[in-house]
CSV table of C-alpha atoms and ligand atoms in Angstrom, one decimal:
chain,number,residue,atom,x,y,z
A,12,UNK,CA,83.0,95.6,131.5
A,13,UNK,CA,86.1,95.1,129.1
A,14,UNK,CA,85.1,92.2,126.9
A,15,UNK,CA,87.6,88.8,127.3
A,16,UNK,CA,89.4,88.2,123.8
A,17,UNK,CA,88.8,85.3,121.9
A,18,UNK,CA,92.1,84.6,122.0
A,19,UNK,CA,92.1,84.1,126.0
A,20,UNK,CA,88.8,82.9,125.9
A,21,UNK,CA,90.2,80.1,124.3
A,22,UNK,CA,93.8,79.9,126.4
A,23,UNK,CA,91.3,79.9,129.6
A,24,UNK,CA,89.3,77.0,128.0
A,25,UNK,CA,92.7,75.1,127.4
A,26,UNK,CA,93.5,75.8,130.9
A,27,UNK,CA,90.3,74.9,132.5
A,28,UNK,CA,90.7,71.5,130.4
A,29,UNK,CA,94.0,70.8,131.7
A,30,UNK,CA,93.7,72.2,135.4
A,31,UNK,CA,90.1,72.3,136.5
A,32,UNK,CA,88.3,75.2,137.4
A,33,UNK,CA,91.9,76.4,139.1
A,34,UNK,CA,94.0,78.8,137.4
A,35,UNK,CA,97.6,78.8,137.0
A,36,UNK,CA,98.9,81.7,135.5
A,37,UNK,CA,102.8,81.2,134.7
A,38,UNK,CA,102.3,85.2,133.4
A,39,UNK,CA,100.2,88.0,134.4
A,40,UNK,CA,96.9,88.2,132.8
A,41,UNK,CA,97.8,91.6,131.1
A,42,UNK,CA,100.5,90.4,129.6
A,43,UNK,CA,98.4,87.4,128.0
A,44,UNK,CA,96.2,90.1,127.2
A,45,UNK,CA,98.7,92.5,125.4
A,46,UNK,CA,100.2,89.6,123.3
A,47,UNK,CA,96.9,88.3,122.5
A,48,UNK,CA,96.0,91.9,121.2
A,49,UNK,CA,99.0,92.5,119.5
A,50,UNK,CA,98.7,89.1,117.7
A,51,UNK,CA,95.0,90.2,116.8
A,52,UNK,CA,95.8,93.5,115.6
A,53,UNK,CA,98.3,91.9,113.7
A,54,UNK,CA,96.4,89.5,111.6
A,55,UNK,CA,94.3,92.5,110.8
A,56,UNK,CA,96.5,93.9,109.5
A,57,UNK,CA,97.6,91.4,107.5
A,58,UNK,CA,94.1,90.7,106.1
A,59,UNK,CA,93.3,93.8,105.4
A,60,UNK,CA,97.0,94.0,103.6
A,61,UNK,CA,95.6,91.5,101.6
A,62,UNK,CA,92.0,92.7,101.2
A,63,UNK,CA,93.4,95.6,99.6
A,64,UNK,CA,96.5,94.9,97.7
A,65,UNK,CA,95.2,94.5,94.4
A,66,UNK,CA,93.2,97.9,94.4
A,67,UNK,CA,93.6,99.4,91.1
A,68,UNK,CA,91.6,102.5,92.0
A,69,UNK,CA,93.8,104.8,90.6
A,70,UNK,CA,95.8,104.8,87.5
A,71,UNK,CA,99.2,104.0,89.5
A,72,UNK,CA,98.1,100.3,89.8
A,73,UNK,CA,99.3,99.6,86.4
A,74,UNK,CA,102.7,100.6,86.6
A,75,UNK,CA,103.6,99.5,90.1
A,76,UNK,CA,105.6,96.1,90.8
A,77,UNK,CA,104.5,95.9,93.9
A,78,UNK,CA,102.1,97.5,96.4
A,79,UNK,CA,103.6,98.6,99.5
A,80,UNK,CA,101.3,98.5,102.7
A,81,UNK,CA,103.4,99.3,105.5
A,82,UNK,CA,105.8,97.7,107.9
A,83,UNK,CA,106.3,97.3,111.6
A,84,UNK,CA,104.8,96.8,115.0
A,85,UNK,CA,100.9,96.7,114.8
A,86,UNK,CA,101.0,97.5,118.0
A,87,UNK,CA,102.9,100.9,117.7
A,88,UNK,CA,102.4,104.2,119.7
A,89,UNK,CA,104.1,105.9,116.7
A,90,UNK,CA,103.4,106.1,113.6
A,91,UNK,CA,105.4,107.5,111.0
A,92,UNK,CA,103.5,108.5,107.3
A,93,UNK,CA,105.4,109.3,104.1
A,94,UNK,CA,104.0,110.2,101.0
A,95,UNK,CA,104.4,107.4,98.7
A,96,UNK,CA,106.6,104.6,97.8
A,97,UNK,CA,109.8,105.6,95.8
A,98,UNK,CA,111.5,103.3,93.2
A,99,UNK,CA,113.8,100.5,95.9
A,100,UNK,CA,109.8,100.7,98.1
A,101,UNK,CA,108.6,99.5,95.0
A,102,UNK,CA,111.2,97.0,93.9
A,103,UNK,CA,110.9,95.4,97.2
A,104,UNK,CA,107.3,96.1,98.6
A,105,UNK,CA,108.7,98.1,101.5
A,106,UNK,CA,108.6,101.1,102.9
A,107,UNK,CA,112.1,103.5,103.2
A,108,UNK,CA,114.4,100.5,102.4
A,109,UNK,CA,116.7,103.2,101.1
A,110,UNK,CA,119.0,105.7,101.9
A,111,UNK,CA,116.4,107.8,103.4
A,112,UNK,CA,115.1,104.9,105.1
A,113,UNK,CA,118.8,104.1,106.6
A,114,UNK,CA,118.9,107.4,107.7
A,115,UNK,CA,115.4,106.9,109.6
A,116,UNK,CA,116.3,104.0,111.0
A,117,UNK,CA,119.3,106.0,112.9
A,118,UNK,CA,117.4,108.8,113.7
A,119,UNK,CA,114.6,106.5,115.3
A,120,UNK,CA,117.7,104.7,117.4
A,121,UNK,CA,118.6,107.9,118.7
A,122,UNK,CA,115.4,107.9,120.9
A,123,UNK,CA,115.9,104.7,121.6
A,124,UNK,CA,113.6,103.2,119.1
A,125,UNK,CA,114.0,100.2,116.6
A,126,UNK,CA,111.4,99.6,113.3
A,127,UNK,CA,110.0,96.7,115.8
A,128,UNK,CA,108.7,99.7,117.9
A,129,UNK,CA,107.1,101.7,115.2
A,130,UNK,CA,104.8,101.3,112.1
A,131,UNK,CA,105.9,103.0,108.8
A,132,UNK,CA,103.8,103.2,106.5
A,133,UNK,CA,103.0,106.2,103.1
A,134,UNK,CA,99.8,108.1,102.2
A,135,UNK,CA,99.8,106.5,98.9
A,136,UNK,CA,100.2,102.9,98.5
A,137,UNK,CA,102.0,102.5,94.8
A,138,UNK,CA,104.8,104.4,93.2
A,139,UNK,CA,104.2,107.7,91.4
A,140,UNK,CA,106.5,107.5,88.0
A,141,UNK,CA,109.4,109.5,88.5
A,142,UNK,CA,108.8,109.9,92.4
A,143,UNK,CA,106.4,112.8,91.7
A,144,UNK,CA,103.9,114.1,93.9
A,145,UNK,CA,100.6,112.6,94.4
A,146,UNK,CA,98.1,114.4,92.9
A,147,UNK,CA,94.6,115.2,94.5
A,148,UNK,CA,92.6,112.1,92.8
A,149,UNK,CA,95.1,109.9,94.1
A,150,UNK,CA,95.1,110.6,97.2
A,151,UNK,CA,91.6,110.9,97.5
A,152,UNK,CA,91.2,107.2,96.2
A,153,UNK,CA,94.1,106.1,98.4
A,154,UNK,CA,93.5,107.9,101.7
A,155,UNK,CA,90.9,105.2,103.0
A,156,UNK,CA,93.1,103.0,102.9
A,157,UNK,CA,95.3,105.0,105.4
A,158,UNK,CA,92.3,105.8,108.1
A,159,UNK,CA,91.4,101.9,108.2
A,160,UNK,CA,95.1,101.5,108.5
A,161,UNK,CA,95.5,103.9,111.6
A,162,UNK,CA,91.9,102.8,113.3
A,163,UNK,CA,93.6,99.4,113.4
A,164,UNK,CA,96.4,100.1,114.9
A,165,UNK,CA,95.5,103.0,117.2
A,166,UNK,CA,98.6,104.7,117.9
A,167,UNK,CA,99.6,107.9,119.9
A,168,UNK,CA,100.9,109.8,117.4
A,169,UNK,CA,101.2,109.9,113.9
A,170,UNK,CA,104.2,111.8,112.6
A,171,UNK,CA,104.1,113.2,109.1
A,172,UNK,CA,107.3,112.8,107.4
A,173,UNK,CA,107.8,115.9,104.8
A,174,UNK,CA,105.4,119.0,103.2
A,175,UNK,CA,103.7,116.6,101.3
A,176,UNK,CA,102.7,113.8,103.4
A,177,UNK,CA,101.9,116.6,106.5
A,178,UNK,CA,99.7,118.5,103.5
A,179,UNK,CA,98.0,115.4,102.2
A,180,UNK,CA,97.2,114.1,105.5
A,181,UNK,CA,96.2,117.3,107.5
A,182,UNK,CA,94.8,119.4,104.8
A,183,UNK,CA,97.1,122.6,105.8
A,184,UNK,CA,99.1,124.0,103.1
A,185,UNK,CA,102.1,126.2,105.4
A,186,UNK,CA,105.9,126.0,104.6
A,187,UNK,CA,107.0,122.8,106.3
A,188,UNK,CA,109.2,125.2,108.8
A,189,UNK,CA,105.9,127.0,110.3
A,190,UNK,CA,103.6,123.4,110.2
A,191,UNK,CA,106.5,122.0,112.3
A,192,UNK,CA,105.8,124.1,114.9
A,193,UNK,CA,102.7,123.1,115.3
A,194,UNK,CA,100.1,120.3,116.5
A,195,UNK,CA,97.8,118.6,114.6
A,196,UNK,CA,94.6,116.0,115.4
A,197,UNK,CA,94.1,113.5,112.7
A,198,UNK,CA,91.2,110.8,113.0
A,199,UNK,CA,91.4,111.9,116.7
A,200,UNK,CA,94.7,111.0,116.9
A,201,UNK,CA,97.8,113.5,118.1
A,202,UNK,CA,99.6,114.4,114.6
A,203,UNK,CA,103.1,116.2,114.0
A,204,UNK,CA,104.8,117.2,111.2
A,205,UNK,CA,108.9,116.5,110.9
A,206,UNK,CA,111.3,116.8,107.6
A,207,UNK,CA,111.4,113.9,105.5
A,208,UNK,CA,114.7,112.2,106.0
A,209,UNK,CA,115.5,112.6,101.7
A,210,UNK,CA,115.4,116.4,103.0
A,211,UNK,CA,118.4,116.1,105.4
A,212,UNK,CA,120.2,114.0,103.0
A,213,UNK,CA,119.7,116.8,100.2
A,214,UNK,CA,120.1,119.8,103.1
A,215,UNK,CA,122.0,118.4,106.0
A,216,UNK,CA,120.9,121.8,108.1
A,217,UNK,CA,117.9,120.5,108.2
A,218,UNK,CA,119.2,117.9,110.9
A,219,UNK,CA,119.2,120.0,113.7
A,220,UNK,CA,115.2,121.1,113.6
A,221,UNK,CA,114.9,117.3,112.7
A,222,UNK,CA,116.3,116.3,115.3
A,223,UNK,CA,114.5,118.6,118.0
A,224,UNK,CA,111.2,117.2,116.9
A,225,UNK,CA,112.5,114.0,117.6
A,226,UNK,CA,113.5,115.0,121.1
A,227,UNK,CA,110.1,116.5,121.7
A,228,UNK,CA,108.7,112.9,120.4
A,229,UNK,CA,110.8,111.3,123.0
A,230,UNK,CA,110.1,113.6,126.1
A,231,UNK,CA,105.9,113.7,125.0
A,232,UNK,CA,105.4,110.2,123.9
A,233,UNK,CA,107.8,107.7,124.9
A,234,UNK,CA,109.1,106.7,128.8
A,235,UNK,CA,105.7,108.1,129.7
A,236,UNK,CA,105.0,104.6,131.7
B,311,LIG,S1,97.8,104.2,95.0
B,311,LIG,FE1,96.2,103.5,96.3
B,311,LIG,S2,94.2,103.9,95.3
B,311,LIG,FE2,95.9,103.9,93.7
B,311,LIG,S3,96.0,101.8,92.9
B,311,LIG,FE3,97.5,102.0,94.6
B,311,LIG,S4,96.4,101.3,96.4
B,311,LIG,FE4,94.8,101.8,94.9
């Protein structure tokens, strides 16, 4: 039997208090529920954001202003995973916040989506200098931090954003045209692999295959009831 939140244990303790042993739901109980998970999921989040935010693991601790965790709903079906913070995720503590990020955020409202629908978040959790790749030690170090991440907010689908996230995350090492074609498992969970959105700003022919796996996340994971 599903176990009753402490969050509506509590809201059925206020109740009975006020009401007696009747109920009066003004919403459905699954709705109570969902909020109350979502607000639960949240604050774990949010601790664990703070459990691990001064990590200094690897040697990109010292030079970061700030560590960047992820943003969105912790509630998501969708994931979507970059590679690592770039110099305005840093400035700010925030995932794509720039042009690439403005670019995701129109490609996401295309499918009807909105960063309150998704979580964003990178493999790495502080700035490379000079935006360059992650390299194997880091992402070792930093990769734990992305499993505890996903088992807390137990989406759908994660969506790898670019070569380097897709072959940091899913251990395949293809051109990013043939690992787009196909479908990954990470941590259990249904994984795809899309072009990074600083990729269609630097090749705009990119946009059309881009854009196809979005329609495929659409029609798979979304209006699915
Ligand atoms: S990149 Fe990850 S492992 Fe390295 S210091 Fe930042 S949080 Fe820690």
């Amino acid at each position: 039997m599903k176990k009753v939140s402490p969050t509506i244990s509590s809201y059925l303790e206020q109740t009975k208090d006020l009401l007696g042993d009747k109920l009066y739901l003004s919403k459905d109980i699954s709705d109570i529920e969902a909020e109350s998970n979502s607000s639960e999921v949240s604050s774990s989040l949010v601790e664990y954001s703070n459990q691990i935010s001064d990590c200094e693991k690897c040697s990109l601790h010292s030079i970061r202003t700030n560590f960047v965790f992820g943003v969105g709903n912790p509630s998501a079906d969708i994931v979507f995973v970059g590679e690592a913070p770039g110099k305005q995720e840093d400035l700010l503590g925030e995932p794509f916040v720039g042009r690439a990020g403005k670019l995701l955020d129109k490609i996401i409202a295309a499918i009807n989506l909105t960063r309150d629908d998704i979580y964003i978040c990178n493999v790495l959790k502080c700035r490379p200098p000079d935006n360059r790749n992650p390299n194997t030690s880091e992402v070792e170090q930093c990769e734990p931090y992305l499993k505890t991440q996903l088992k807390i907010i137990e989406p759908k689908l994660i969506v790898a954003l670019g070569r380097v996230a897709a072959k940091t995350l899913l251990k395949v090492d293809l051109p990013l045209g043939e690992m787009r074609k196909q479908s990954y498992s990470y941590e259990g969970i249904d994984a795809i692999v899309t072009y990074h959105p600083a990729a269609l700003l630097r090749n705009p022919a990119f946009k059309r295959p881009c854009w196809e796996d979005f329609q495929k996340i659409r029609d798979n994971y979304l209006n699915k009831g």
